[in-house]
Tab-separated table of C-alpha atoms in Angstrom:
chain	number	residue	atom	x	y	z
A	235	GLY	CA	113.632	114.406	94.026
A	236	ASP	CA	111.851	111.249	95.334
A	237	SER	CA	108.491	111.923	96.753
A	238	VAL	CA	105.417	110.155	98.086
A	239	THR	CA	101.682	111.280	97.647
A	240	GLN	CA	98.907	109.750	99.563
A	241	MET	CA	95.295	110.502	99.539
A	242	GLU	CA	94.106	113.136	101.800
A	243	GLY	CA	92.049	111.913	105.234
A	244	PRO	CA	90.806	111.419	107.402
A	245	VAL	CA	88.883	108.415	106.096
A	246	THR	CA	85.666	107.307	108.043
A	247	LEU	CA	84.522	103.743	107.472
A	248	SER	CA	81.799	101.251	109.086
A	249	GLU	CA	82.980	98.066	110.143
A	250	GLU	CA	83.319	95.355	107.529
A	251	ALA	CA	83.768	97.866	104.828
A	252	PHE	CA	86.286	97.755	102.053
A	253	LEU	CA	89.357	99.995	102.431
A	254	THR	CA	91.478	101.513	99.554
A	255	ILE	CA	94.088	104.064	100.458
A	256	ASN	CA	95.774	105.572	97.540
A	257	CYS	CA	99.759	105.948	97.222
A	258	THR	CA	101.567	107.266	94.357
A	259	TYR	CA	105.496	107.926	94.378
A	260	THR	CA	108.156	109.574	92.136
A	261	ALA	CA	111.730	108.118	92.099
A	262	THR	CA	114.633	108.211	89.991
A	263	GLY	CA	115.844	104.852	90.695
A	264	TYR	CA	114.197	101.449	91.480
A	265	PRO	CA	112.716	101.967	94.888
A	266	SER	CA	111.254	99.635	97.447
A	267	LEU	CA	107.811	100.480	98.794
A	268	PHE	CA	106.493	100.081	102.189
A	269	TRP	CA	103.276	100.746	104.183
A	270	TYR	CA	103.616	101.566	107.972
A	271	VAL	CA	100.842	102.177	110.580
A	272	GLN	CA	100.836	104.116	113.654
A	273	TYR	CA	98.273	103.395	116.222
A	274	PRO	CA	97.251	106.087	118.792
A	275	GLY	CA	100.265	106.783	121.307
A	276	GLU	CA	102.611	104.424	119.409
A	277	GLY	CA	105.612	104.777	117.042
A	278	LEU	CA	105.279	103.578	113.352
A	279	GLN	CA	105.283	99.769	112.428
A	280	LEU	CA	106.001	98.313	109.236
A	281	LEU	CA	102.872	96.779	107.858
A	282	LEU	CA	104.115	95.502	104.466
A	283	LYS	CA	106.575	96.024	101.929
A	284	ALA	CA	107.318	95.284	98.134
A	285	THR	CA	110.585	95.653	96.628
A	286	LYS	CA	110.227	95.044	92.901
A	287	ALA	CA	107.518	95.613	90.284
A	288	ASP	CA	104.356	93.393	90.356
A	289	ASP	CA	105.322	92.362	93.905
A	290	LYS	CA	102.224	92.002	96.373
A	291	GLY	CA	103.062	92.885	99.994
A	292	SER	CA	100.542	91.665	102.443
A	293	ASN	CA	100.147	91.496	106.313
A	294	LYS	CA	97.010	91.345	108.722
A	295	GLY	CA	94.473	91.159	105.996
A	296	PHE	CA	96.220	94.185	104.378
A	297	GLU	CA	97.736	94.039	100.885
A	298	ALA	CA	99.276	96.229	98.321
A	299	THR	CA	100.648	95.679	94.609
A	300	TYR	CA	103.931	97.412	93.381
A	301	ARG	CA	102.643	98.933	90.166
A	302	LYS	CA	105.594	100.594	88.112
A	303	GLU	CA	103.482	101.401	85.082
A	304	THR	CA	101.249	103.524	87.312
A	305	THR	CA	104.049	104.379	90.053
A	306	SER	CA	101.480	103.300	92.504
A	307	PHE	CA	101.144	101.461	95.698
A	308	HIS	CA	97.600	101.456	96.845
A	309	LEU	CA	96.672	99.832	100.273
A	310	GLU	CA	93.588	97.649	100.245
A	311	LYS	CA	91.749	95.627	102.938
A	312	GLY	CA	88.643	93.542	102.324
A	313	SER	CA	86.822	93.955	105.729
A	314	VAL	CA	88.058	96.650	108.083
A	315	GLN	CA	87.717	96.321	111.829
A	316	VAL	CA	87.496	98.958	114.753
A	317	SER	CA	91.248	97.862	115.583
A	318	ASP	CA	92.570	99.256	112.133
A	319	SER	CA	91.777	102.787	113.315
A	320	ALA	CA	95.171	104.081	113.034
A	321	VAL	CA	97.303	106.689	110.708
A	322	TYR	CA	98.740	104.877	107.694
A	323	PHE	CA	101.948	105.980	106.000
A	324	CYS	CA	103.087	105.160	102.492
A	325	ALA	CA	106.946	105.217	101.884
A	326	LEU	CA	109.614	104.434	99.588
A	327	SER	CA	113.187	103.799	99.800
A	328	ASP	CA	115.237	104.278	96.334
A	329	VAL	CA	117.683	101.449	95.971
A	330	GLY	CA	118.991	102.814	92.633
A	331	THR	CA	121.075	105.323	94.129
A	332	SER	CA	123.257	105.906	97.057
A	333	TYR	CA	120.356	107.350	98.787
A	334	ASP	CA	119.890	105.837	102.117
A	335	LYS	CA	116.909	107.470	103.721
A	336	VAL	CA	113.174	106.423	103.623
A	337	ILE	CA	110.688	109.093	102.156
A	338	PHE	CA	107.306	109.121	104.039
A	339	GLY	CA	104.024	110.247	102.770
A	340	PRO	CA	102.007	112.667	104.720
A	341	GLY	CA	99.974	109.708	106.310
A	342	THR	CA	96.122	109.033	105.939
A	343	SER	CA	94.106	108.993	109.424
A	344	LEU	CA	91.497	106.004	109.308
A	345	SER	CA	88.577	105.710	111.800
A	346	VAL	CA	86.637	102.551	111.699
A	347	ILE	CA	83.153	102.920	113.419
A	348	PRO	CA	81.004	100.014	114.820
B	138	ASP	CA	110.455	93.242	118.469
B	139	ALA	CA	113.673	94.673	117.285
B	140	GLY	CA	115.821	96.170	120.004
B	141	ILE	CA	115.384	99.879	119.827
B	142	THR	CA	114.428	101.949	123.001
B	143	GLN	CA	113.904	105.820	123.590
B	144	SER	CA	114.396	107.752	126.733
B	145	PRO	CA	112.787	109.545	128.054
B	146	ARG	CA	109.372	108.704	127.050
B	147	HIS	CA	108.009	111.822	128.283
B	148	LYS	CA	109.863	115.129	129.316
B	149	VAL	CA	108.507	118.622	130.293
B	150	THR	CA	111.425	121.355	130.177
B	151	GLU	CA	111.697	125.149	130.334
B	152	THR	CA	112.269	127.272	127.346
B	153	GLY	CA	116.139	127.924	127.068
B	154	THR	CA	117.228	124.751	128.868
B	155	PRO	CA	119.255	122.094	127.006
B	156	VAL	CA	117.619	118.514	126.612
B	157	THR	CA	119.180	115.332	125.315
B	158	LEU	CA	116.951	112.434	124.085
B	159	ARG	CA	118.703	109.144	123.711
B	160	CYS	CA	118.057	106.265	121.351
B	161	HIS	CA	119.594	102.975	121.927
B	162	GLN	CA	119.694	99.845	119.643
B	163	THR	CA	120.909	96.226	120.161
B	164	GLU	CA	120.630	95.252	116.474
B	165	ASN	CA	124.161	96.602	115.479
B	166	HIS	CA	122.577	98.560	112.592
B	167	ARG	CA	124.454	101.062	110.787
B	168	TYR	CA	122.035	103.560	110.350
B	169	MET	CA	120.007	105.755	112.659
B	170	TYR	CA	117.710	108.738	112.309
B	171	TRP	CA	116.008	111.322	114.484
B	172	TYR	CA	112.613	112.282	113.181
B	173	ARG	CA	109.898	114.753	114.623
B	174	GLN	CA	106.098	114.257	114.172
B	175	ASP	CA	103.895	117.190	114.352
B	176	PRO	CA	100.155	117.609	113.219
B	177	GLY	CA	100.028	118.747	109.785
B	178	HIS	CA	103.508	118.242	109.134
B	179	GLY	CA	103.888	114.321	109.317
B	180	LEU	CA	107.354	113.105	110.009
B	181	ARG	CA	110.415	115.543	109.382
B	182	LEU	CA	113.939	114.175	109.281
B	183	ILE	CA	116.027	116.209	111.952
B	184	HIS	CA	119.573	114.316	111.659
B	185	TYR	CA	120.729	110.877	110.719
B	186	SER	CA	123.837	108.772	111.225
B	187	TYR	CA	125.776	106.503	108.755
B	188	GLY	CA	128.115	105.134	111.554
B	189	VAL	CA	129.857	106.320	114.690
B	190	LYS	CA	130.815	109.727	114.200
B	191	ASP	CA	129.298	110.033	110.976
B	192	THR	CA	126.163	112.516	110.977
B	193	ASP	CA	124.430	114.570	108.691
B	194	LYS	CA	121.488	117.000	108.832
B	195	GLY	CA	118.054	116.323	107.716
B	196	GLU	CA	115.320	118.971	106.686
B	197	VAL	CA	114.590	120.488	110.062
B	198	SER	CA	118.019	120.486	111.807
B	199	ASP	CA	118.213	124.022	113.338
B	200	GLY	CA	118.352	124.237	116.907
B	201	TYR	CA	119.487	120.428	117.204
B	202	SER	CA	122.669	118.715	117.329
B	203	VAL	CA	123.595	114.864	117.419
B	204	SER	CA	126.258	112.678	118.523
B	205	ARG	CA	127.096	108.984	117.890
B	206	SER	CA	129.997	107.750	119.895
B	207	LYS	CA	128.911	104.125	119.766
B	208	THR	CA	127.136	102.062	117.180
B	209	GLU	CA	124.314	101.365	119.538
B	210	ASP	CA	123.582	104.906	120.828
B	211	PHE	CA	122.392	108.048	118.915
B	212	LEU	CA	121.944	111.144	121.021
B	213	LEU	CA	119.768	114.233	119.979
B	214	THR	CA	120.397	117.553	121.916
B	215	LEU	CA	118.156	120.555	121.837
B	216	GLU	CA	120.857	123.232	122.698
B	217	SER	CA	118.244	125.646	124.157
B	218	ALA	CA	114.843	124.346	123.916
B	219	THR	CA	112.182	126.543	122.580
B	220	SER	CA	108.460	126.122	122.630
B	221	SER	CA	108.520	125.546	118.659
B	222	GLN	CA	110.529	122.219	119.666
B	223	THR	CA	107.476	120.919	121.334
B	224	SER	CA	106.858	117.635	119.393
B	225	VAL	CA	106.778	113.723	119.397
B	226	TYR	CA	110.371	112.546	118.697
B	227	PHE	CA	110.984	109.265	116.908
B	228	CYS	CA	114.200	107.447	116.501
B	229	ALA	CA	114.553	104.929	113.733
B	230	ILE	CA	117.241	102.411	112.802
B	231	ARG	CA	117.840	100.699	109.451
B	232	GLY	CA	119.995	97.925	108.211
B	233	THR	CA	121.782	98.045	104.931
B	234	GLY	CA	120.277	97.530	101.537
B	235	GLY	CA	117.639	99.282	99.985
B	236	ASP	CA	114.726	96.931	100.766
B	237	TYR	CA	115.268	97.438	104.601
B	238	GLY	CA	112.486	99.591	106.116
B	239	TYR	CA	112.879	101.332	109.178
B	240	THR	CA	112.110	100.118	112.540
B	241	PHE	CA	110.898	103.005	114.923
B	242	GLY	CA	111.239	103.476	118.385
B	243	SER	CA	108.245	104.157	120.645
B	244	GLY	CA	108.925	107.768	120.689
B	245	THR	CA	109.468	110.805	123.234
B	246	ARG	CA	106.883	113.373	123.963
B	247	LEU	CA	108.661	116.727	124.548
B	248	THR	CA	106.881	119.412	126.117
B	249	VAL	CA	108.632	122.871	126.078
B	250	VAL	CA	106.948	125.413	128.475
């Protein structure tokens, strides 16, 4: 079945460091891909998405490119801030089937220290 | 922000009592979902709904039931609460079409003592 794998956390970075959180997926159809962010004590928020191969999603300085050949959707940010400390979830929705649920990865916790 | 609210935000209840959590949306979305989030387990789907009176089980549905009598409301009931059901519960809504991600509520923190 469909699945999402993320790099294990927690990840700790200094402010202004470069961030990469790896995400790979397995899907039977043609999935849309998402990154969600969860700040402490809050629900998940959609950060960015990409709906087809080679699409790049971007928001708040974060970006991720849908790579069909490597089945990946890695999240990157050039210069992280303390306010980026949160848990990040990679997810997919498989539009090629009648599947109507979003599959989430386990989440990667990020801590940014001043 | 998308119109989705959960109530209550926090609840403490005793083992063996029934508990109902409410999710209310103003987006007229067809799909609604209940998840629980626990350390080390990520997000786990409890139940979901395709429409009014149309629901199905997720991966951790034992001990939970749901009802959806109106498009805007999706209720999650713990028939007889147990300590293992202490968790944070999130409701999510989703529009039609595969490229629509979820919109989540703010969550309900439930403690069963």
